[in-house]
mmCIF file of C-alpha atoms and ligand atoms in Angstrom:
data_model
loop_
_atom_site.group_PDB
_atom_site.id
_atom_site.type_symbol
_atom_site.label_atom_id
_atom_site.label_comp_id
_atom_site.label_asym_id
_atom_site.label_seq_id
_atom_site.Cartn_x
_atom_site.Cartn_y
_atom_site.Cartn_z
ATOM 1 C CA MET A 1 9.086 -2.487 -18.836
ATOM 2 C CA LEU A 2 7.423 0.928 -19.592
ATOM 3 C CA ILE A 3 10.227 3.508 -18.665
ATOM 4 C CA ARG A 4 8.898 7.013 -17.664
ATOM 5 C CA LYS A 5 10.613 10.191 -17.161
ATOM 6 C CA ASN A 6 9.936 12.323 -14.171
ATOM 7 C CA LYS A 7 8.276 15.598 -13.604
ATOM 8 C CA HIS A 8 11.433 17.217 -14.637
ATOM 9 C CA GLY A 9 11.649 15.326 -17.837
ATOM 10 C CA GLU A 10 14.681 13.243 -16.587
ATOM 11 C CA LEU A 11 15.108 9.450 -16.725
ATOM 12 C CA PRO A 12 14.527 8.217 -13.080
ATOM 13 C CA GLU A 13 18.091 7.434 -11.611
ATOM 14 C CA SER A 14 16.398 3.911 -10.723
ATOM 15 C CA GLU A 15 15.917 3.239 -14.418
ATOM 16 C CA VAL A 16 19.584 3.798 -15.133
ATOM 17 C CA THR A 17 21.748 2.606 -12.061
ATOM 18 C CA ASP A 18 21.660 -0.825 -10.275
ATOM 19 C CA HIS A 19 18.764 -0.451 -7.641
ATOM 20 C CA GLN A 20 21.092 -1.170 -4.746
ATOM 21 C CA ILE A 21 23.616 1.447 -6.019
ATOM 22 C CA TYR A 22 20.527 3.935 -6.340
ATOM 23 C CA LEU A 23 19.264 3.120 -3.080
ATOM 24 C CA ASN A 24 22.809 3.584 -1.458
ATOM 25 C CA ARG A 25 22.911 7.051 -3.111
ATOM 26 C CA ARG A 26 19.838 8.436 -1.995
ATOM 27 C CA GLN A 27 21.220 8.146 1.299
ATOM 28 C CA PHE A 28 18.154 6.944 2.741
ATOM 29 C CA LEU A 29 20.558 5.008 4.631
ATOM 30 C CA ASN A 30 22.621 7.511 6.873
ATOM 31 C CA THR A 31 25.406 5.599 8.080
ATOM 32 C CA SER A 32 25.004 6.836 12.027
ATOM 33 C CA ALA A 33 21.475 5.828 11.975
ATOM 34 C CA THR A 34 22.270 2.283 10.356
ATOM 35 C CA LEU A 35 24.748 1.641 13.051
ATOM 36 C CA ALA A 36 22.480 2.487 15.987
ATOM 37 C CA ALA A 37 19.530 0.593 14.444
ATOM 38 C CA GLY A 38 21.914 -2.396 13.888
ATOM 39 C CA ALA A 39 22.895 -2.261 17.497
ATOM 40 C CA ILE A 40 19.358 -2.359 18.588
ATOM 41 C CA LEU A 41 17.848 -4.806 16.032
ATOM 42 C CA PRO A 42 17.187 -8.226 17.697
ATOM 43 C CA ILE A 43 17.160 -10.018 14.254
ATOM 44 C CA SER A 44 17.733 -8.927 11.015
ATOM 45 C CA LEU A 45 15.351 -10.134 8.084
ATOM 46 C CA ALA A 46 18.432 -10.097 5.645
ATOM 47 C CA SER A 47 21.933 -10.342 6.489
ATOM 48 C CA ALA A 48 24.444 -7.712 5.429
ATOM 49 C CA ALA A 49 26.032 -10.321 2.888
ATOM 50 C CA GLU A 50 22.897 -10.959 1.078
ATOM 51 C CA THR A 51 22.636 -9.126 -2.157
ATOM 52 C CA PRO A 52 19.427 -7.757 -3.530
ATOM 53 C CA ALA A 53 17.175 -10.472 -5.166
ATOM 54 C CA ALA A 54 16.377 -8.338 -8.157
ATOM 55 C CA THR A 55 16.270 -4.385 -9.182
ATOM 56 C CA PHE A 56 13.694 -2.546 -10.374
ATOM 57 C CA LYS A 57 15.025 -2.647 -13.869
ATOM 58 C CA ASP A 58 15.038 -6.517 -14.068
ATOM 59 C CA ILE A 59 11.730 -7.698 -12.295
ATOM 60 C CA ALA A 60 9.132 -10.511 -13.273
ATOM 61 C CA LYS A 61 5.949 -8.921 -14.665
ATOM 62 C CA HIS A 62 2.285 -10.223 -14.209
ATOM 63 C CA ASP A 63 -0.400 -8.602 -15.723
ATOM 64 C CA PHE A 64 -3.442 -8.911 -13.287
ATOM 65 C CA ALA A 65 -5.789 -6.667 -15.180
ATOM 66 C CA LYS A 66 -5.572 -8.194 -18.614
ATOM 67 C CA GLY A 67 -6.778 -6.169 -21.663
ATOM 68 C CA GLU A 68 -6.892 -3.136 -19.684
ATOM 69 C CA GLN A 69 -4.744 -0.134 -20.406
ATOM 70 C CA PRO A 70 -2.702 0.961 -17.337
ATOM 71 C CA SER A 71 -3.334 4.531 -16.147
ATOM 72 C CA SER A 72 -1.039 7.216 -16.856
ATOM 73 C CA PHE A 73 1.722 8.013 -14.505
ATOM 74 C CA GLU A 74 0.550 11.503 -14.505
ATOM 75 C CA ALA A 75 -2.973 10.367 -13.252
ATOM 76 C CA ILE A 76 -1.577 7.958 -10.762
ATOM 77 C CA THR A 77 0.871 10.561 -9.363
ATOM 78 C CA THR A 78 -1.571 13.733 -9.377
ATOM 79 C CA TYR A 79 -5.022 12.250 -8.291
ATOM 80 C CA ASN A 80 -4.508 10.872 -4.756
ATOM 81 C CA ASN A 81 -6.015 10.244 -1.692
ATOM 82 C CA PHE A 82 -3.661 10.992 1.306
ATOM 83 C CA TYR A 83 -5.629 12.477 4.086
ATOM 84 C CA GLU A 84 -2.355 13.101 6.088
ATOM 85 C CA PHE A 85 -1.543 15.802 3.587
ATOM 86 C CA ASP A 86 -4.741 17.270 2.647
ATOM 87 C CA THR A 87 -8.412 15.623 1.646
ATOM 88 C CA SER A 88 -8.561 17.273 -1.951
ATOM 89 C CA LYS A 89 -7.414 14.983 -4.867
ATOM 90 C CA SER A 90 -4.363 17.255 -5.907
ATOM 91 C CA GLY A 91 -3.333 18.300 -2.579
ATOM 92 C CA PRO A 92 -1.024 15.472 -1.686
ATOM 93 C CA ALA A 93 1.117 15.813 -4.968
ATOM 94 C CA LEU A 94 1.749 19.343 -4.132
ATOM 95 C CA LEU A 95 1.955 18.780 -0.247
ATOM 96 C CA ALA A 96 4.379 15.632 -0.379
ATOM 97 C CA THR A 97 7.098 16.505 -2.869
ATOM 98 C CA GLU A 98 9.914 16.281 0.066
ATOM 99 C CA PHE A 99 8.087 13.421 1.683
ATOM 100 C CA PRO A 100 9.754 11.430 3.294
ATOM 101 C CA ASN A 101 12.264 13.478 4.688
ATOM 102 C CA LYS A 102 15.750 11.763 3.145
ATOM 103 C CA ASP A 103 17.858 12.738 6.285
ATOM 104 C CA LYS A 104 15.610 10.554 8.486
ATOM 105 C CA PRO A 105 16.124 6.618 8.292
ATOM 106 C CA TRP A 106 12.620 5.188 7.471
ATOM 107 C CA MET A 107 12.264 2.453 10.002
ATOM 108 C CA VAL A 108 9.373 -0.416 10.345
ATOM 109 C CA THR A 109 8.785 -1.973 13.396
ATOM 110 C CA ILE A 110 7.214 -5.578 13.314
ATOM 111 C CA GLU A 111 5.810 -6.552 16.613
ATOM 112 C CA GLY A 112 2.750 -8.528 18.268
ATOM 113 C CA GLU A 113 2.161 -12.122 17.930
ATOM 114 C CA CYS A 114 5.434 -13.258 16.391
ATOM 115 C CA ASP A 115 8.745 -15.090 16.965
ATOM 116 C CA LYS A 116 10.876 -12.671 14.996
ATOM 117 C CA PRO A 117 9.774 -8.927 15.973
ATOM 118 C CA GLY A 118 12.194 -6.168 15.261
ATOM 119 C CA GLU A 119 12.715 -2.566 14.086
ATOM 120 C CA PHE A 120 13.948 -2.867 10.718
ATOM 121 C CA HIS A 121 15.467 0.032 8.473
ATOM 122 C CA TYR A 122 13.675 0.060 5.051
ATOM 123 C CA ASP A 123 16.676 -1.060 3.120
ATOM 124 C CA ASP A 124 16.988 -4.088 5.369
ATOM 125 C CA LEU A 125 13.403 -4.920 5.212
ATOM 126 C CA VAL A 126 13.140 -4.784 1.322
ATOM 127 C CA ARG A 127 16.380 -6.238 0.507
ATOM 128 C CA PRO A 128 15.691 -9.828 1.154
ATOM 129 C CA PHE A 129 12.586 -10.070 -1.350
ATOM 130 C CA THR A 130 12.015 -10.510 -5.116
ATOM 131 C CA MET A 131 10.610 -7.509 -6.663
ATOM 132 C CA GLU A 132 7.768 -7.922 -9.131
ATOM 133 C CA GLU A 133 6.001 -5.588 -11.472
ATOM 134 C CA ARG A 134 2.017 -6.330 -11.050
ATOM 135 C CA ILE A 135 -0.592 -4.486 -12.822
ATOM 136 C CA TYR A 136 -3.361 -4.480 -10.707
ATOM 137 C CA ARG A 137 -6.960 -2.691 -10.988
ATOM 138 C CA PHE A 138 -7.453 -0.098 -8.134
ATOM 139 C CA ARG A 139 -11.062 0.885 -7.239
ATOM 140 C CA CYS A 140 -11.526 3.476 -4.795
ATOM 141 C CA VAL A 141 -14.785 3.367 -2.421
ATOM 142 C CA GLU A 142 -15.676 6.862 -3.997
ATOM 143 C CA GLY A 143 -16.442 5.482 -7.196
ATOM 144 C CA TRP A 144 -13.464 5.998 -9.472
ATOM 145 C CA SER A 145 -10.832 3.483 -10.557
ATOM 146 C CA MET A 146 -7.277 3.063 -11.971
ATOM 147 C CA VAL A 147 -5.187 0.553 -13.369
ATOM 148 C CA ILE A 148 -1.524 0.776 -11.652
ATOM 149 C CA PRO A 149 1.709 -1.099 -12.451
ATOM 150 C CA TRP A 150 3.030 -1.448 -9.071
ATOM 151 C CA VAL A 151 6.507 -2.711 -7.780
ATOM 152 C CA GLY A 152 6.658 -4.793 -4.803
ATOM 153 C CA PHE A 153 6.831 -8.192 -3.188
ATOM 154 C CA SER A 154 4.016 -10.602 -1.754
ATOM 155 C CA LEU A 155 3.259 -9.475 2.001
ATOM 156 C CA SER A 156 3.122 -13.140 2.509
ATOM 157 C CA GLU A 157 7.034 -13.304 2.305
ATOM 158 C CA LEU A 158 7.751 -10.753 5.003
ATOM 159 C CA ILE A 159 4.995 -12.333 7.143
ATOM 160 C CA LYS A 160 6.887 -15.811 6.787
ATOM 161 C CA LYS A 161 10.070 -14.498 7.888
ATOM 162 C CA ALA A 162 8.341 -12.673 11.146
ATOM 163 C CA GLN A 163 7.078 -16.074 12.282
ATOM 164 C CA PRO A 164 3.708 -15.252 13.484
ATOM 165 C CA ASN A 165 2.517 -17.734 16.325
ATOM 166 C CA SER A 166 -0.755 -19.325 16.614
ATOM 167 C CA ARG A 167 -2.455 -16.519 18.392
ATOM 168 C CA ALA A 168 -1.795 -14.023 15.428
ATOM 169 C CA LYS A 169 -5.154 -13.972 13.426
ATOM 170 C CA TYR A 170 -4.982 -10.429 12.389
ATOM 171 C CA VAL A 171 -2.299 -7.954 11.018
ATOM 172 C CA GLU A 172 -2.655 -4.330 11.634
ATOM 173 C CA PHE A 173 -0.861 -1.560 10.104
ATOM 174 C CA THR A 174 0.021 2.003 10.934
ATOM 175 C CA THR A 175 1.203 4.960 8.907
ATOM 176 C CA LEU A 176 3.672 7.428 10.124
ATOM 177 C CA TYR A 177 2.628 9.878 12.705
ATOM 178 C CA ASP A 178 4.790 13.138 12.044
ATOM 179 C CA PRO A 179 2.544 16.552 11.687
ATOM 180 C CA LYS A 180 5.509 18.235 10.661
ATOM 181 C CA GLN A 181 6.015 16.296 7.405
ATOM 182 C CA MET A 182 2.329 15.533 7.165
ATOM 183 C CA PRO A 183 0.522 18.797 7.685
ATOM 184 C CA GLY A 184 -3.011 17.023 7.512
ATOM 185 C CA GLN A 185 -2.507 15.333 10.736
ATOM 186 C CA ASN A 186 -2.798 18.953 12.302
ATOM 187 C CA ARG A 187 -6.321 18.680 11.553
ATOM 188 C CA GLN A 188 -8.601 15.807 13.211
ATOM 189 C CA VAL A 189 -10.090 14.659 9.856
ATOM 190 C CA LEU A 190 -9.162 10.985 11.128
ATOM 191 C CA ASP A 191 -7.905 9.689 14.381
ATOM 192 C CA TRP A 192 -4.233 9.584 13.725
ATOM 193 C CA PRO A 193 -2.221 7.794 12.953
ATOM 194 C CA TYR A 194 -4.128 5.803 10.084
ATOM 195 C CA THR A 195 -4.412 2.162 10.657
ATOM 196 C CA GLU A 196 -5.476 -0.519 8.555
ATOM 197 C CA ALA A 197 -5.775 -4.154 9.281
ATOM 198 C CA LEU A 198 -6.303 -7.678 7.387
ATOM 199 C CA ARG A 199 -7.299 -11.248 8.425
ATOM 200 C CA MET A 200 -4.377 -13.598 8.388
ATOM 201 C CA ASP A 201 -5.540 -15.316 5.239
ATOM 202 C CA GLU A 202 -6.120 -11.902 3.564
ATOM 203 C CA ALA A 203 -2.751 -11.103 4.512
ATOM 204 C CA MET A 204 -1.076 -14.110 3.344
ATOM 205 C CA ASN A 205 -2.845 -14.331 0.002
ATOM 206 C CA PRO A 206 -0.568 -14.072 -3.059
ATOM 207 C CA LEU A 207 -2.287 -11.125 -4.396
ATOM 208 C CA THR A 208 -1.382 -8.811 -1.321
ATOM 209 C CA LEU A 209 1.429 -6.569 -2.056
ATOM 210 C CA MET A 210 3.880 -4.589 -0.032
ATOM 211 C CA ALA A 211 4.591 -1.989 -2.843
ATOM 212 C CA VAL A 212 7.681 -0.043 -3.062
ATOM 213 C CA GLY A 213 7.058 1.426 -6.605
ATOM 214 C CA ILE A 214 5.004 2.516 -9.651
ATOM 215 C CA TYR A 215 6.027 2.396 -13.279
ATOM 216 C CA GLY A 216 9.496 0.882 -12.356
ATOM 217 C CA GLN A 217 10.358 3.759 -10.377
ATOM 218 C CA GLU A 218 10.298 4.405 -6.329
ATOM 219 C CA LEU A 219 7.096 5.433 -4.927
ATOM 220 C CA LEU A 220 6.430 9.164 -4.850
ATOM 221 C CA GLY A 221 5.493 10.603 -1.410
ATOM 222 C CA GLN A 222 1.799 11.013 -2.674
ATOM 223 C CA ASN A 223 1.329 7.460 -3.469
ATOM 224 C CA GLY A 224 2.637 6.396 0.115
ATOM 225 C CA ALA A 225 6.427 6.397 -0.112
ATOM 226 C CA PRO A 226 8.353 4.585 0.576
ATOM 227 C CA ILE A 227 6.429 1.374 1.401
ATOM 228 C CA ARG A 228 2.645 0.714 1.256
ATOM 229 C CA LEU A 229 -0.028 -2.057 1.167
ATOM 230 C CA VAL A 230 -1.638 -2.915 -2.127
ATOM 231 C CA VAL A 231 -4.965 -5.204 -1.739
ATOM 232 C CA PRO A 232 -6.508 -5.255 -5.063
ATOM 233 C CA TRP A 233 -9.893 -6.912 -4.351
ATOM 234 C CA LYS A 234 -10.739 -4.457 -1.409
ATOM 235 C CA TYR A 235 -11.762 -0.920 -1.760
ATOM 236 C CA GLY A 236 -8.587 1.635 -2.103
ATOM 237 C CA PHE A 237 -8.668 2.725 1.433
ATOM 238 C CA LYS A 238 -7.577 -0.715 2.751
ATOM 239 C CA SER A 239 -4.418 0.079 0.798
ATOM 240 C CA ILE A 240 -2.542 2.103 3.491
ATOM 241 C CA LYS A 241 0.467 4.095 2.778
ATOM 242 C CA SER A 242 3.608 4.973 4.163
ATOM 243 C CA ILE A 243 3.964 2.024 6.594
ATOM 244 C CA VAL A 244 5.974 2.318 9.916
ATOM 245 C CA ARG A 245 4.472 -0.565 11.984
ATOM 246 C CA ILE A 246 3.010 -4.076 11.379
ATOM 247 C CA ARG A 247 1.683 -5.783 14.151
ATOM 248 C CA PHE A 248 0.201 -9.375 14.646
ATOM 249 C CA VAL A 249 -2.748 -9.568 16.839
ATOM 250 C CA GLU A 250 -5.594 -11.968 18.030
ATOM 251 C CA HIS A 251 -8.653 -9.782 17.807
ATOM 252 C CA PRO A 252 -9.762 -7.723 14.837
ATOM 253 C CA PRO A 253 -8.398 -4.072 15.127
ATOM 254 C CA GLN A 254 -10.607 -1.275 14.672
ATOM 255 C CA THR A 255 -9.356 0.620 11.601
ATOM 256 C CA SER A 256 -9.235 4.484 11.339
ATOM 257 C CA TRP A 257 -12.343 4.493 8.804
ATOM 258 C CA MET A 258 -14.216 2.006 10.909
ATOM 259 C CA LYS A 259 -13.853 4.610 13.620
ATOM 260 C CA ALA A 260 -14.719 7.477 11.538
ATOM 261 C CA GLY A 261 -17.967 6.051 9.938
ATOM 262 C CA PRO A 262 -18.762 2.293 11.142
ATOM 263 C CA ARG A 263 -21.949 2.430 8.945
ATOM 264 C CA GLU A 264 -20.016 3.046 5.913
ATOM 265 C CA TYR A 265 -16.721 1.423 6.502
ATOM 266 C CA GLY A 266 -16.485 -2.182 7.457
ATOM 267 C CA PHE A 267 -13.415 -4.305 8.388
ATOM 268 C CA PHE A 268 -13.513 -6.518 5.007
ATOM 269 C CA SER A 269 -14.449 -3.842 2.866
ATOM 270 C CA ASN A 270 -14.447 -5.956 -0.391
ATOM 271 C CA VAL A 271 -15.299 -4.332 -3.879
ATOM 272 C CA ASN A 272 -18.816 -5.684 -4.144
ATOM 273 C CA PRO A 273 -21.063 -4.084 -6.715
ATOM 274 C CA GLU A 274 -24.108 -5.838 -4.503
ATOM 275 C CA VAL A 275 -23.580 -3.801 -1.345
ATOM 276 C CA ASP A 276 -24.125 -0.148 -1.533
ATOM 277 C CA HIS A 277 -22.269 2.333 0.541
ATOM 278 C CA PRO A 278 -24.838 4.214 2.688
ATOM 279 C CA ARG A 279 -24.804 7.143 0.481
ATOM 280 C CA TRP A 280 -24.108 5.814 -3.010
ATOM 281 C CA SER A 281 -24.325 2.581 -5.157
ATOM 282 C CA GLN A 282 -21.188 0.765 -5.812
ATOM 283 C CA ASN A 283 -22.001 -0.795 -9.064
ATOM 284 C CA ARG A 284 -20.363 1.256 -11.713
ATOM 285 C CA GLU A 285 -17.326 3.180 -11.388
ATOM 286 C CA ARG A 286 -15.166 5.686 -13.628
ATOM 287 C CA ARG A 287 -11.979 4.627 -14.830
ATOM 288 C CA ILE A 288 -9.946 7.778 -14.587
ATOM 289 C CA GLY A 289 -9.409 8.837 -18.087
ATOM 290 C CA GLU A 290 -12.410 7.560 -19.537
ATOM 291 C CA PHE A 291 -15.679 9.217 -20.051
ATOM 292 C CA LEU A 292 -18.528 6.410 -19.698
ATOM 293 C CA LYS A 293 -18.748 4.396 -16.521
ATOM 294 C CA ARG A 294 -18.167 0.787 -16.410
ATOM 295 C CA LYS A 295 -19.675 -1.779 -14.235
ATOM 296 C CA THR A 296 -17.757 -2.542 -11.360
ATOM 297 C CA LEU A 297 -16.708 -6.304 -10.954
ATOM 298 C CA MET A 298 -17.220 -8.764 -7.741
ATOM 299 C CA PHE A 299 -13.896 -8.375 -5.699
ATOM 300 C CA ASN A 300 -12.721 -5.972 -8.504
ATOM 301 C CA GLY A 301 -12.215 -8.909 -10.894
ATOM 302 C CA TYR A 302 -10.324 -10.833 -8.608
ATOM 303 C CA GLU A 303 -13.144 -13.392 -7.790
ATOM 304 C CA GLU A 304 -11.241 -16.577 -8.839
ATOM 305 C CA GLN A 305 -8.088 -15.798 -6.591
ATOM 306 C CA VAL A 306 -9.936 -14.293 -3.715
ATOM 307 C CA ALA A 307 -13.697 -15.806 -3.174
ATOM 308 C CA ALA A 308 -12.924 -19.012 -1.454
ATOM 309 C CA MET A 309 -11.809 -16.971 1.801
ATOM 310 C CA TYR A 310 -15.302 -15.556 2.051
ATOM 311 C CA SER A 311 -17.480 -18.577 1.011
ATOM 312 C CA THR A 312 -19.111 -19.002 4.469
ATOM 313 C CA MET A 313 -19.531 -15.256 4.972
ATOM 314 C CA ASP A 314 -22.593 -13.079 4.515
ATOM 315 C CA LEU A 315 -21.000 -10.615 2.614
ATOM 316 C CA LYS A 316 -23.969 -8.267 3.094
ATOM 317 C CA LYS A 317 -23.542 -8.182 6.758
ATOM 318 C CA ASN A 318 -19.632 -8.371 6.760
ATOM 319 C CA PHE A 319 -19.160 -5.381 4.359
HETATM 320 N N1 MTE B 1 -3.478 5.836 3.516
HETATM 321 C C1 MTE B 1 -2.997 6.631 4.171
HETATM 322 N N2 MTE B 1 -2.243 6.756 5.403
HETATM 323 N N3 MTE B 1 -3.837 7.827 4.506
HETATM 324 C C2 MTE B 1 -4.856 7.824 3.462
HETATM 325 O O1 MTE B 1 -5.478 9.025 3.465
HETATM 326 N N4 MTE B 1 -6.314 6.923 1.553
HETATM 327 C C3 MTE B 1 -6.546 5.585 1.248
HETATM 328 C C4 MTE B 1 -5.532 4.848 0.757
HETATM 329 N N5 MTE B 1 -4.427 4.761 1.801
HETATM 330 C C5 MTE B 1 -4.982 6.757 2.573
HETATM 331 C C6 MTE B 1 -4.111 5.714 2.627
HETATM 332 C C7 MTE B 1 -7.673 5.874 -0.019
HETATM 333 S S1 MTE B 1 -9.249 6.320 0.318
HETATM 334 C C8 MTE B 1 -7.444 5.298 -1.472
HETATM 335 S S2 MTE B 1 -8.209 5.447 -2.586
HETATM 336 C C9 MTE B 1 -6.004 5.060 -1.459
HETATM 337 O O2 MTE B 1 -5.147 5.060 -0.598
HETATM 338 C C10 MTE B 1 -5.362 6.145 -2.598
HETATM 339 O O3 MTE B 1 -3.861 5.530 -3.267
HETATM 340 P P1 MTE B 1 -3.500 6.339 -4.170
HETATM 341 O O4 MTE B 1 -3.663 7.989 -3.948
HETATM 342 O O5 MTE B 1 -2.198 5.891 -4.461
HETATM 343 O O6 MTE B 1 -4.328 6.194 -5.653
#
């Protein structure tokens, strides 16, 4: 694995310490909050006795963007879209340096049409899963792209543990709403909190990742710490950041971008060079760090893995 230094030139602690020790040290988990949370948790996805399945140092690696050079850590962490902080590309990295507040435990609620709902501390949520590094192409609707070595686990594994029932046809995700930590939420740029959704088969597809790291270290605030979605065959806005709620629902939910511009942002938003965005073509992209534009690939190059899910659909209507 590539080992990167952080912006202060130090090796990230996660690279030199066992991941669980590292998590404990971060005091992400504050004892009183854990006890309180433990008292209200109806179930736990992991028993306290379970040891972490893997560490960030020692994880399986899968290259799903073969032959392509990963974008630099610098580019991935300074050229961002995170409207809860700022609508510029450089703003999130400057404004999210303290995000998320380490004194507040990060809780994720799992609810809706499932047999094992609950409210989980980030550490308990993540602990049962085997971490993997997956190098994915990442294509933004605005026409730029990157190649990102994410660390995370399959969303499908988490869904299986939550045991959705037969009415669960879609999965909705919600970002934290906390204008004190996220100054962009003081402006009505979008209908906060940011929400996104997937159809159940999309959510269960093995490519769909819950990401908790990049380049072997934990996510930085601007990339959606501590946990975000990555759906590599869809435009980047589907990859919702800083998730606090996962809800199983029967009907297709409206998402923040569909509400903001229904003609421009459909529910599926699969990367598709044949369907123009109303204001620009989607058939070329600029890989950050490259000069010439390259052709955009159908489903962002993941056609073999995902095309079957849409074989009976008109992808021009269902954009
Ligand atoms: N999630 C939230 N909560 N808020 C956002 O503004 N922006 C989306 C997506 N997830 C966004 C979000 C868009 S438009 C893109 S392209 C990607 O995050 C950018 O991810 P990155 O900054 O890690 O490259």
